[in-house]
Amino acid sequence: MTGELIGAGVLGAAGAFGAYWYLKFRDVLPMETSLHASKKALADFTVFARETMERAFAPEQPEHYGDITSYYLMKLHKSFPDSSILLFEKGAGQWLLVNYLKYFKAEPKLLTSYKWSAFDRSSIEGELLRFDDVHAGDYQGVEELFSAFGIKSALMCPFRAAAGAPERLILFGASGPSFFDAALPYLRFVASQLSSISKVSDKVFSLKKETDQLKNEVNAVVKELDVAGSRLIQRARERKALYEVVTKVTGPGGDAQNGCSAILNIVAKMVEGDVVACLLYDEAKGELVVSPGAYGIPDEDRMSYSIPVSNHSSASVRTFLSRKPFLSDDAQNDPDVLARYAKLWEIHSLMIVPISLHDRIIGVMRVGSRRKDFFTPDQLEFLTIIADELAIIIEMVTLYENLSKTAEELAQLNKLKDEFLATVSHELKTPLTTIKGFVSVILSGEVGPLNEQQINFLTVTDQSVNRLTHLISDLLDLSRLNGKVEMEFQNVNLSELVRSSISTMHLKATEKNVTISNETVKDLPPVHADTRWIGQVVDNLLINAIKYAGAGASVKVTGSDKGEAVVICVEDNGPGIPHEEQKMIFDKFYRGKASASTVPGTGLGLAISKSVVEKHGGKIWLESKPGKGSKFCFALPIAKQQGNTDGR
Ligand code: ADP
């Protein structure tokens, strides 16, 4: 009994325990299942959110916003494969279906505009709009669309697209409302993401717009600077080119004639002109005549190119008269231009500027181009500047031409004079030799005795003949030196030459009671010289010293090696030469005032000496202190080792 009771008690307790747990699990199990489902939903949503966020970016171009939207919609559809995701875009009171995701074959005809009052409402309210049973409400306008997708319930989520872009909305369609609880957080998340991205994008767009604008502005400034810079460089180049031409023309050995055409060539290059010419005013003819050196004009045309200044229909004439620059874009069809020349040289664009010198207008410069509408006011200004430089060059050309003409005439005259001198001197010399011969014979008494008066007369005659012979031989020397005198250069020892010259002068010096001392260094290096001509120089200096220093004077000759040259000096203690005469002393026919009437002479000795020394590549000079004597020196370059044997 007890055993049965115990057994019954145990069973009873077990049953109660079972019942207790049964009751307990009956409540907990469904909760457990739902908790599990929620956990999974949360995990799925987390994955969805993480993945989409990872791919989220703020597009820089408004059109890329569509790509992001499409990506979100695709992800959404992947999470709810049985749903339909439709994307609408607002336009002109209707909503255009721009994209959809549903597992059926695309039907392009569905991608069209729809009008449904709920669309507008949804977009106005800016929040999710839920239709649990679309058929219960008014869905006029989208019946066909909804039935094509099998949509029974719909969730709409508007979102703001980029600024300026049309409004958009996502429609999440399902076969029943049961989907919505799960889909709601997804849709909210997508809508808020798209909206945030859109807002960020808006900022990015406007920033980008501002950046682009700034970039454009900076670019424009840089471009302007570039243009200004290249214009400056161009100007600098033009100036440099001009400077070079002007230097070439005005500098030593300048070539004015070529300078003019060089300037026209430069102008042609600088402004890319096809024809550049100067028309200068010919006062005698009353015409503007094309000057030599024109660029791009054939010679034969140049000859016939002149316009009377009375022809006012010529733009060149008008520029010449008014001094106002002229610019034409199409000279061949411009009533203000003489079409004849424009056609002759096939030019269209034309610039004309006045050329004036010190307020005096001397002509015009014309620059033409074969292209229409080619020259700019800037180039016209440049041309005006050039025209000023050109005026100076033209003036130089004119002067140069006049000078060359005069120089030519002078050379011709000089030649005639030399020829005349040579002939006359020669013709005079022969009879003089005869006269001198006979006078000496008579004076010697060989042909009969002479009384005192006869001797006196004949002596004066003899002296006069001597002077005349002297003058003639000086003139002959001079004319030879002016022409192409043949010098016989050789290495000459100047100390030897000086010694021999002094000994020839000895008699003359004694007659005048003048003493000559020679302090010439004996072993002077040789110079390259013609003995006869250099001997004549030393003779001249000695004769002058004896003649002008006066009775009782002393003359000193020195010769020294100065490294590059040998210097010979003839020094006397005579009256010297006044300062004002010193610079004329080497001129032809110049004779000192003090002695001209008392001492015989021709005024040619020093001129001849200067010419001879210079023909030897040397130099002659005077050092004189009035009242303390004169010192004439000349220097000749020392001969090179091998000896220079070519004629100078
Ligand atoms: P000329 O002796 O025939 O007059 P030069 O050409 O030799 O011609 O000399 C020119 C002038 O120089 C002389 O007339 C004289 O006045 C001056 N002259 C030359 N040598 C001397 C000198 N040693 N002392 C003073 N005057 C001199």
XYZ file of C-alpha atoms and ligand atoms in Angstrom:
675
model
C 0.000 0.000 0.000
C 2.614 2.357 1.018
C 4.498 1.351 -2.105
C 1.470 2.144 -4.254
C 0.973 5.405 -2.503
C 4.568 6.320 -3.029
C 4.327 5.368 -6.698
C 1.165 7.419 -7.106
C 2.808 10.335 -5.319
C 5.841 10.255 -7.604
C 3.706 10.099 -10.711
C 1.614 12.945 -9.421
C 4.674 15.080 -8.774
C 6.120 14.283 -12.181
C 2.840 15.222 -13.845
C 2.710 18.514 -11.952
C 6.277 19.295 -12.923
C 5.534 18.493 -16.560
C 2.408 20.573 -16.512
C 4.281 23.431 -14.971
C 6.958 23.464 -17.680
C 4.422 22.866 -20.369
C 2.567 25.963 -19.265
C 5.846 27.811 -19.015
C 7.066 26.886 -22.586
C 3.668 27.412 -24.133
C 4.210 31.183 -23.562
C 7.972 31.375 -24.025
C 8.446 29.332 -27.231
C 6.623 31.726 -29.603
C 8.500 34.612 -27.960
C 11.708 32.736 -28.551
C 10.838 32.178 -32.216
C 9.935 35.839 -32.712
C 13.102 36.948 -30.929
C 15.101 34.779 -33.233
C 13.300 36.225 -36.287
C 13.884 39.781 -35.079
C 17.548 39.064 -34.516
C 17.863 37.781 -38.053
C 15.922 40.773 -39.457
C 18.184 43.111 -37.532
C 21.278 41.310 -38.753
C 19.999 41.442 -42.365
C 19.204 45.135 -42.055
C 22.607 45.813 -40.535
C 24.321 44.059 -43.445
C 22.132 45.992 -45.895
C 22.841 49.306 -44.211
C 26.583 48.633 -43.946
C 26.933 47.509 -47.556
C 24.973 50.411 -48.992
C 26.746 52.934 -46.833
C 30.087 51.583 -47.918
C 29.167 52.336 -51.494
C 27.619 55.712 -50.721
C 29.437 58.755 -52.108
C 28.592 62.323 -52.873
C 28.638 62.651 -56.653
C 30.425 65.602 -58.192
C 28.193 65.675 -61.261
C 24.378 65.846 -60.920
C 24.013 63.069 -63.507
C 25.922 60.642 -61.229
C 23.217 60.999 -58.617
C 21.096 58.690 -60.778
C 23.763 55.968 -60.473
C 23.665 56.079 -56.686
C 19.899 55.972 -56.690
C 19.931 52.952 -58.988
C 22.422 51.214 -56.716
C 20.202 51.757 -53.630
C 17.129 50.537 -55.472
C 18.949 47.416 -56.627
C 20.071 46.614 -53.111
C 16.542 47.192 -51.857
C 15.136 44.859 -54.441
C 17.708 42.232 -53.568
C 16.489 42.311 -49.990
C 12.849 42.035 -51.118
C 12.947 40.043 -54.337
C 9.168 39.620 -54.525
C 8.563 43.343 -54.399
C 8.490 45.825 -57.243
C 10.620 48.931 -56.968
C 9.612 51.792 -59.219
C 11.405 55.117 -59.589
C 9.457 58.175 -60.730
C 10.571 61.615 -61.748
C 8.334 64.655 -61.713
C 7.888 66.635 -64.886
C 5.158 68.956 -66.217
C 2.437 67.878 -63.736
C 2.996 64.203 -64.468
C 5.302 61.548 -63.082
C 7.589 59.729 -65.424
C 8.562 56.181 -64.589
C 12.345 56.248 -65.177
C 13.429 52.899 -63.729
C 11.932 49.804 -62.185
C 13.077 46.533 -60.687
C 10.911 43.491 -60.959
C 11.617 40.010 -62.182
C 9.859 40.165 -65.425
C 10.938 41.142 -68.871
C 11.237 44.862 -69.357
C 8.383 46.421 -71.158
C 9.521 49.778 -72.502
C 5.971 50.923 -72.977
C 5.648 51.081 -69.187
C 8.336 53.732 -68.998
C 6.005 56.617 -69.555
C 4.310 59.426 -67.625
C 1.594 58.814 -65.045
C -0.773 61.065 -63.242
C -1.952 59.946 -59.820
C -3.095 62.325 -57.098
C -1.185 60.280 -54.463
C 2.094 61.012 -56.226
C 1.683 64.746 -55.717
C 0.419 64.310 -52.201
C 3.348 62.158 -51.321
C 5.816 64.591 -52.777
C 4.224 67.503 -50.943
C 4.165 65.785 -47.604
C 7.748 64.691 -47.965
C 7.279 61.540 -45.916
C 6.409 57.906 -46.430
C 2.889 57.295 -47.755
C 1.389 53.900 -47.233
C -1.429 52.242 -49.150
C -2.203 48.906 -47.611
C -4.832 48.161 -50.222
C -4.492 50.342 -53.248
C -7.679 48.997 -54.752
C -9.586 50.272 -51.760
C -8.540 53.839 -52.555
C -8.615 55.916 -55.694
C -5.824 54.812 -57.937
C -7.072 56.196 -61.170
C -4.144 56.753 -63.546
C -1.992 53.883 -62.308
C -4.420 50.911 -62.552
C -2.732 49.479 -65.581
C 0.758 50.022 -64.161
C -0.119 48.404 -60.803
C -1.772 45.437 -62.424
C 1.278 44.949 -64.708
C 3.459 44.737 -61.608
C 0.850 42.915 -59.500
C 0.916 45.684 -56.915
C -1.746 45.395 -54.249
C -0.222 47.592 -51.630
C 2.272 50.403 -52.029
C 4.702 52.398 -49.985
C 5.921 55.675 -51.448
C 8.971 57.540 -50.427
C 9.758 60.897 -52.009
C 13.244 62.243 -51.904
C 14.861 65.400 -52.889
C 17.219 65.017 -55.741
C 20.074 67.406 -56.444
C 19.307 71.119 -56.668
C 17.799 71.970 -59.974
C 17.064 68.275 -60.719
C 13.436 67.104 -60.855
C 11.758 65.662 -57.747
C 11.817 61.889 -57.462
C 10.028 59.217 -55.561
C 10.456 55.493 -54.959
C 7.420 53.308 -55.002
C 7.736 50.033 -53.154
C 4.985 47.764 -54.419
C 3.985 44.412 -52.911
C 1.324 41.806 -53.336
C 0.143 42.415 -49.785
C 0.729 44.676 -46.772
C 2.541 41.890 -44.880
C 5.802 42.930 -46.572
C 5.673 46.442 -45.291
C 6.636 45.913 -41.661
C 9.902 44.409 -42.753
C 10.404 46.814 -45.656
C 9.624 50.021 -43.758
C 13.017 50.498 -42.051
C 14.752 49.703 -45.351
C 12.735 52.248 -47.226
C 13.168 54.875 -44.541
C 16.864 54.204 -44.516
C 17.119 54.419 -48.313
C 15.050 57.617 -48.421
C 17.076 59.291 -45.703
C 20.344 58.159 -47.287
C 19.361 59.431 -50.724
C 18.161 62.666 -49.199
C 21.405 63.149 -47.218
C 23.543 62.277 -50.215
C 21.523 64.703 -52.252
C 22.072 67.446 -49.682
C 25.812 66.776 -49.524
C 25.892 66.583 -53.300
C 24.125 69.906 -53.478
C 26.918 71.409 -51.467
C 29.512 69.600 -53.573
C 27.823 70.835 -56.762
C 27.672 74.412 -55.621
C 31.250 74.231 -54.340
C 32.310 72.708 -57.615
C 30.404 75.364 -59.470
C 32.132 78.045 -57.431
C 35.492 76.335 -57.969
C 34.821 76.082 -61.692
C 33.810 79.700 -61.788
C 36.916 80.668 -59.852
C 39.014 78.486 -62.129
C 37.468 80.160 -65.154
C 38.096 83.569 -63.684
C 41.690 82.653 -62.830
C 42.122 81.192 -66.308
C 40.735 84.353 -67.847
C 43.134 86.468 -65.783
C 46.059 84.187 -66.650
C 45.072 84.354 -70.304
C 44.872 88.121 -70.136
C 48.280 88.202 -68.456
C 49.572 85.851 -71.125
C 48.292 88.103 -73.868
C 49.705 91.175 -72.144
C 52.993 89.335 -71.582
C 53.333 88.198 -75.158
C 52.383 91.657 -76.338
C 55.143 93.087 -74.153
C 57.619 90.520 -75.466
C 56.516 91.311 -78.997
C 56.974 95.028 -78.347
C 60.399 94.394 -76.816
C 61.381 92.326 -79.850
C 60.146 94.994 -82.210
C 62.055 97.644 -80.286
C 65.203 95.526 -80.293
C 64.928 94.892 -84.018
C 64.404 98.581 -84.611
C 67.300 99.455 -82.366
C 69.547 97.082 -84.293
C 68.526 98.597 -87.595
C 68.953 102.131 -86.358
C 72.380 101.245 -84.924
C 73.311 99.577 -88.179
C 72.314 102.662 -90.085
C 73.592 105.356 -87.762
C 76.605 103.613 -86.242
C 80.135 103.643 -87.600
C 80.204 102.363 -91.168
C 76.394 102.638 -91.219
C 74.613 101.736 -94.381
C 71.658 104.076 -94.684
C 70.533 102.820 -98.071
C 70.195 99.231 -96.879
C 68.883 100.388 -93.507
C 65.745 101.727 -95.163
C 64.932 98.459 -96.860
C 65.963 96.575 -93.689
C 63.358 98.535 -91.737
C 60.670 97.795 -94.325
C 61.606 94.110 -94.125
C 61.332 94.174 -90.349
C 57.970 95.899 -90.538
C 56.792 93.225 -92.975
C 57.886 90.499 -90.558
C 56.513 92.125 -87.425
C 53.028 92.806 -88.740
C 53.042 89.889 -91.209
C 52.526 92.291 -94.080
C 52.773 91.095 -97.690
C 53.541 94.518 -99.146
C 55.386 97.315 -97.350
C 56.346 100.545 -99.089
C 57.272 104.134 -98.375
C 55.772 106.824 -100.558
C 57.828 109.971 -100.325
C 56.688 113.401 -101.383
C 58.381 114.710 -104.523
C 57.905 118.428 -104.287
C 58.891 119.143 -107.877
C 56.341 116.709 -109.292
C 53.706 117.225 -106.584
C 53.466 113.448 -106.238
C 53.870 110.721 -103.656
C 56.480 108.395 -105.156
C 57.376 104.908 -103.955
C 60.924 104.892 -102.585
C 63.569 102.191 -103.129
C 63.695 99.218 -100.790
C 59.929 98.458 -100.887
C 58.976 94.993 -99.675
C 56.834 92.693 -101.811
C 56.545 95.053 -104.808
C 58.160 93.906 -108.051
C 60.628 96.446 -109.494
C 58.663 97.064 -112.663
C 55.541 97.983 -110.629
C 57.574 100.186 -108.343
C 58.645 102.363 -111.262
C 55.107 103.285 -112.132
C 53.915 103.769 -108.590
C 53.260 107.421 -107.855
C 50.114 109.329 -106.892
C 49.552 113.072 -107.393
C 48.710 114.748 -104.086
C 45.718 116.324 -105.800
C 44.088 112.883 -105.965
C 41.980 112.992 -102.819
C 40.359 109.632 -103.463
C 43.691 108.028 -102.546
C 43.871 107.050 -98.887
C 47.652 107.629 -98.985
C 47.158 111.213 -100.147
C 44.554 111.825 -97.452
C 46.876 110.392 -94.777
C 49.674 112.554 -96.164
C 47.540 115.704 -96.026
C 45.723 115.028 -92.741
C 48.613 113.161 -91.011
C 46.037 110.733 -89.646
C 46.750 106.973 -89.770
C 44.335 104.935 -91.883
C 43.144 101.321 -91.546
C 41.039 99.324 -94.036
C 39.839 95.731 -93.609
C 39.125 95.165 -97.261
C 40.947 97.684 -99.439
C 39.771 96.179 -102.732
C 36.166 96.905 -101.836
C 36.663 100.025 -99.754
C 35.368 103.216 -101.406
C 37.968 105.154 -99.381
C 40.869 103.392 -101.116
C 42.096 103.466 -104.716
C 41.221 99.873 -105.597
C 43.681 99.828 -108.540
C 46.827 99.303 -106.473
C 45.071 97.101 -103.921
C 44.091 94.830 -106.805
C 47.499 95.046 -108.468
C 49.219 93.623 -105.378
C 46.233 91.500 -104.342
C 45.961 93.045 -100.912
C 42.872 93.340 -98.741
C 43.882 94.677 -95.357
C 45.707 97.996 -95.476
C 47.410 100.324 -92.990
C 48.764 103.769 -93.864
C 50.703 105.996 -91.468
C 52.307 109.402 -91.992
C 56.101 109.753 -91.989
C 57.099 113.072 -90.513
C 60.385 114.555 -89.464
C 60.499 117.461 -87.011
C 56.860 118.356 -87.788
C 57.560 118.247 -91.504
C 55.619 115.522 -93.314
C 57.788 113.754 -95.854
C 55.553 110.906 -96.977
C 53.539 107.867 -95.864
C 54.187 104.203 -95.155
C 51.737 101.641 -96.578
C 51.473 98.087 -95.292
C 49.183 95.600 -97.011
C 48.101 92.020 -96.302
C 46.481 89.504 -98.649
C 44.159 88.507 -95.791
C 40.937 90.364 -95.068
C 40.283 92.007 -91.711
C 43.845 91.277 -90.657
C 45.434 94.332 -89.039
C 44.598 95.555 -85.545
C 44.639 99.078 -84.079
C 47.628 97.856 -82.012
C 49.612 97.175 -85.162
C 48.614 100.562 -86.563
C 50.056 102.144 -83.409
C 53.265 100.128 -83.773
C 53.569 101.267 -87.371
C 53.187 104.894 -86.315
C 56.171 104.495 -83.967
C 58.231 102.828 -86.683
C 57.352 105.613 -89.105
C 59.137 108.090 -86.802
C 62.304 105.980 -86.839
C 61.948 105.549 -90.560
C 61.767 109.298 -91.052
C 65.220 109.657 -89.471
C 66.612 106.913 -91.663
C 65.102 108.429 -94.808
C 66.682 111.742 -93.877
C 70.002 109.951 -93.458
C 69.618 108.240 -96.818
C 69.055 111.609 -98.470
C 72.065 113.129 -96.695
C 74.134 110.062 -97.507
C 73.201 110.297 -101.180
C 74.067 113.993 -101.286
C 77.347 113.364 -99.489
C 78.315 110.502 -101.775
C 77.581 112.709 -104.747
C 79.736 115.510 -103.356
C 82.484 113.061 -102.405
C 82.456 111.649 -105.919
C 82.679 115.101 -107.439
C 85.506 116.012 -105.061
C 87.430 112.848 -105.876
C 87.052 113.627 -109.556
C 88.283 117.189 -109.043
C 91.187 115.976 -106.937
C 92.197 113.563 -109.642
C 92.098 116.315 -112.253
C 94.149 118.574 -109.970
C 96.788 115.871 -109.410
C 97.017 115.197 -113.128
C 97.282 118.890 -113.850
C 99.922 119.364 -111.184
C 101.987 116.423 -112.401
C 101.874 117.577 -116.012
C 102.539 121.223 -115.259
C 105.362 120.414 -112.830
C 106.998 118.159 -115.327
C 106.630 120.683 -118.138
C 108.118 123.395 -115.903
C 110.979 121.312 -114.626
C 112.561 120.670 -118.034
C 112.957 124.347 -119.115
C 114.075 125.249 -115.571
C 116.893 122.720 -115.746
C 117.986 124.309 -119.016
C 117.819 127.830 -117.526
C 119.764 126.747 -114.434
C 122.416 125.083 -116.635
C 122.963 128.168 -118.774
C 122.946 130.552 -115.760
C 125.657 128.443 -114.070
C 127.737 128.414 -117.266
C 127.447 132.220 -117.655
C 128.156 132.764 -113.945
C 131.277 130.596 -114.166
C 132.666 133.080 -116.733
C 133.259 130.384 -119.294
C 131.448 132.345 -121.962
C 133.026 135.714 -121.247
C 133.751 138.076 -118.373
C 130.856 139.509 -116.262
C 130.651 142.807 -114.471
C 129.494 142.974 -110.858
C 125.911 143.903 -111.648
C 125.607 141.070 -114.130
C 126.924 138.665 -111.520
C 124.390 139.990 -108.994
C 121.466 139.652 -111.392
C 122.496 136.208 -112.464
C 122.942 135.099 -108.832
C 119.398 136.239 -107.995
C 118.178 134.425 -111.115
C 120.005 131.296 -110.009
C 118.436 131.489 -106.517
C 114.975 132.022 -107.990
C 115.447 129.056 -110.290
C 116.514 127.049 -107.238
C 113.354 128.052 -105.350
C 111.199 127.302 -108.332
C 112.849 123.904 -108.777
C 112.323 123.252 -105.103
C 108.665 124.183 -105.274
C 108.130 122.028 -108.331
C 109.814 119.013 -106.811
C 107.745 119.489 -103.617
C 104.566 119.706 -105.683
C 105.566 116.608 -107.606
C 106.254 114.772 -104.330
C 102.915 115.802 -102.953
C 101.010 114.731 -106.033
C 102.863 111.404 -105.973
C 102.008 110.904 -102.308
C 98.340 111.694 -102.983
C 98.279 109.146 -105.749
C 99.416 105.565 -105.611
C 103.065 106.075 -104.820
C 105.187 102.963 -105.098
C 107.363 102.702 -102.020
C 110.341 100.446 -101.870
C 110.204 99.079 -98.372
C 113.196 97.459 -96.807
C 114.751 97.082 -93.368
C 116.435 100.389 -92.651
C 118.826 101.370 -89.900
C 117.614 104.828 -88.913
C 120.794 105.798 -87.028
C 122.707 105.313 -90.283
C 120.129 107.323 -92.197
C 120.235 110.171 -89.628
C 124.065 110.250 -89.723
C 124.119 110.524 -93.522
C 121.448 113.251 -93.526
C 123.372 115.322 -90.945
C 126.534 115.089 -93.024
C 124.708 116.395 -96.131
C 123.411 119.330 -94.096
C 126.815 120.126 -92.688
C 127.640 122.831 -95.235
C 124.270 124.554 -94.880
C 124.599 124.500 -91.078
C 128.101 125.981 -91.172
C 126.890 128.746 -93.507
C 124.266 129.673 -90.878
C 126.598 129.156 -87.968
C 124.410 126.398 -86.617
C 125.817 123.399 -84.800
C 124.260 119.984 -85.147
C 124.800 117.295 -82.540
C 123.818 113.675 -83.054
C 122.683 111.718 -80.013
C 121.096 108.864 -81.919
C 121.559 105.418 -80.383
C 123.850 103.453 -82.671
C 122.291 100.016 -82.656
C 118.658 100.999 -83.273
C 116.456 98.131 -84.374
C 115.632 98.244 -88.099
C 112.422 99.779 -89.322
C 110.514 98.809 -92.423
C 110.891 101.869 -94.659
C 111.616 103.434 -98.028
C 115.075 105.032 -97.588
C 114.522 107.841 -100.088
C 111.224 109.049 -98.620
C 112.215 108.704 -94.942
C 115.566 110.331 -95.760
C 113.598 113.235 -97.156
C 111.655 113.533 -93.883
C 114.864 113.745 -91.817
C 116.278 116.262 -94.337
C 113.137 118.410 -94.100
C 113.260 118.528 -90.316
C 116.966 119.377 -90.317
C 116.603 122.050 -93.019
C 113.731 123.642 -91.078
C 115.729 123.652 -87.846
C 118.695 125.290 -89.590
C 116.403 127.735 -91.460
C 114.185 128.826 -88.572
C 116.332 128.478 -85.433
C 118.541 131.354 -86.598
C 122.292 132.039 -86.647
C 124.259 130.551 -83.777
C 121.542 128.106 -82.850
C 122.207 124.530 -81.944
C 120.332 121.549 -83.246
C 120.203 118.184 -81.516
C 119.137 114.949 -83.198
C 118.088 112.014 -81.014
C 117.040 108.504 -81.992
C 115.819 105.919 -79.499
C 114.203 102.497 -79.311
C 110.777 102.745 -77.686
C 109.987 99.049 -77.800
C 107.298 99.068 -80.475
C 108.817 101.894 -82.501
C 111.941 103.880 -83.170
C 111.531 107.597 -82.437
C 113.701 110.234 -84.128
C 113.560 113.838 -82.893
C 115.118 117.030 -84.276
C 115.283 119.692 -81.620
C 116.462 123.293 -81.892
C 116.760 126.213 -79.512
C 115.228 128.710 -81.950
C 112.133 130.911 -81.512
C 109.692 127.956 -81.471
C 106.200 128.010 -82.909
C 103.279 129.983 -81.417
C 100.467 127.866 -79.903
C 97.797 129.056 -82.323
C 99.935 127.981 -85.314
C 100.923 124.574 -84.014
C 97.859 122.736 -85.242
C 98.214 124.124 -88.766
C 101.913 123.535 -89.137
C 101.443 120.227 -91.019
C 98.851 121.679 -93.456
C 99.760 122.069 -97.116
C 101.129 125.511 -98.000
C 101.002 126.715 -94.401
C 103.844 128.995 -93.499
C 104.516 130.531 -90.087
C 103.620 134.220 -89.864
C 106.891 135.290 -88.272
C 109.142 133.834 -90.980
C 106.965 133.654 -94.119
C 108.347 136.862 -95.596
C 111.957 136.525 -94.387
C 112.756 132.835 -94.843
C 112.287 131.239 -98.263
C 110.006 128.222 -98.347
C 106.955 126.551 -99.966
C 104.943 125.489 -96.914
C 104.981 121.915 -98.189
C 107.912 120.290 -96.331
C 106.015 119.275 -93.178
C 102.890 118.262 -95.147
C 105.040 115.942 -97.276
C 106.818 114.597 -94.155
C 103.479 113.848 -92.456
C 102.146 112.045 -95.499
C 105.362 109.968 -95.827
C 105.460 108.977 -92.136
C 101.777 108.006 -92.156
C 102.285 105.921 -95.291
C 104.848 104.000 -93.218
C 102.279 103.379 -90.474
C 104.034 105.931 -88.266
C 103.267 109.229 -86.584
C 104.794 112.708 -86.635
C 104.300 115.450 -84.047
C 105.605 118.706 -82.693
C 106.566 119.658 -79.143
C 107.266 123.358 -78.975
C 107.403 125.940 -76.261
C 107.346 129.372 -77.915
C 110.607 131.185 -77.233
C 112.354 127.987 -76.209
C 112.732 126.201 -79.505
C 110.963 123.442 -81.444
C 111.157 119.700 -81.282
C 109.837 117.692 -84.234
C 109.607 113.934 -83.720
C 108.443 110.982 -85.786
C 107.970 107.341 -84.837
C 108.173 104.328 -87.146
C 107.159 100.818 -86.139
C 110.024 98.395 -85.645
C 110.281 95.813 -88.454
C 109.054 92.290 -87.606
C 111.659 89.522 -87.619
C 110.876 88.161 -91.077
C 110.614 91.609 -92.545
C 107.394 92.822 -94.001
C 107.959 93.220 -97.699
C 104.518 94.018 -98.987
C 103.915 97.576 -100.186
C 101.917 99.852 -97.953
P 108.428 125.769 -95.292
O 109.596 125.501 -94.429
O 108.715 125.613 -96.709
O 107.748 127.022 -94.944
P 107.306 123.602 -93.871
O 106.066 122.831 -94.112
O 108.529 122.825 -93.792
O 107.355 124.701 -94.999
O 107.120 124.403 -92.548
C 105.947 125.092 -92.297
C 106.156 126.206 -91.320
O 106.498 125.693 -90.049
C 107.279 127.104 -91.639
O 106.921 128.125 -92.522
C 107.660 127.625 -90.268
O 106.892 128.743 -89.943
C 107.324 126.542 -89.328
N 108.511 125.773 -88.893
C 108.907 124.580 -89.367
N 109.976 124.136 -88.683
C 110.282 125.088 -87.748
C 111.252 125.187 -86.718
N 112.185 124.278 -86.520
N 111.224 126.293 -85.937
C 110.263 127.217 -86.113
N 109.317 127.171 -87.057
C 109.309 126.105 -87.869
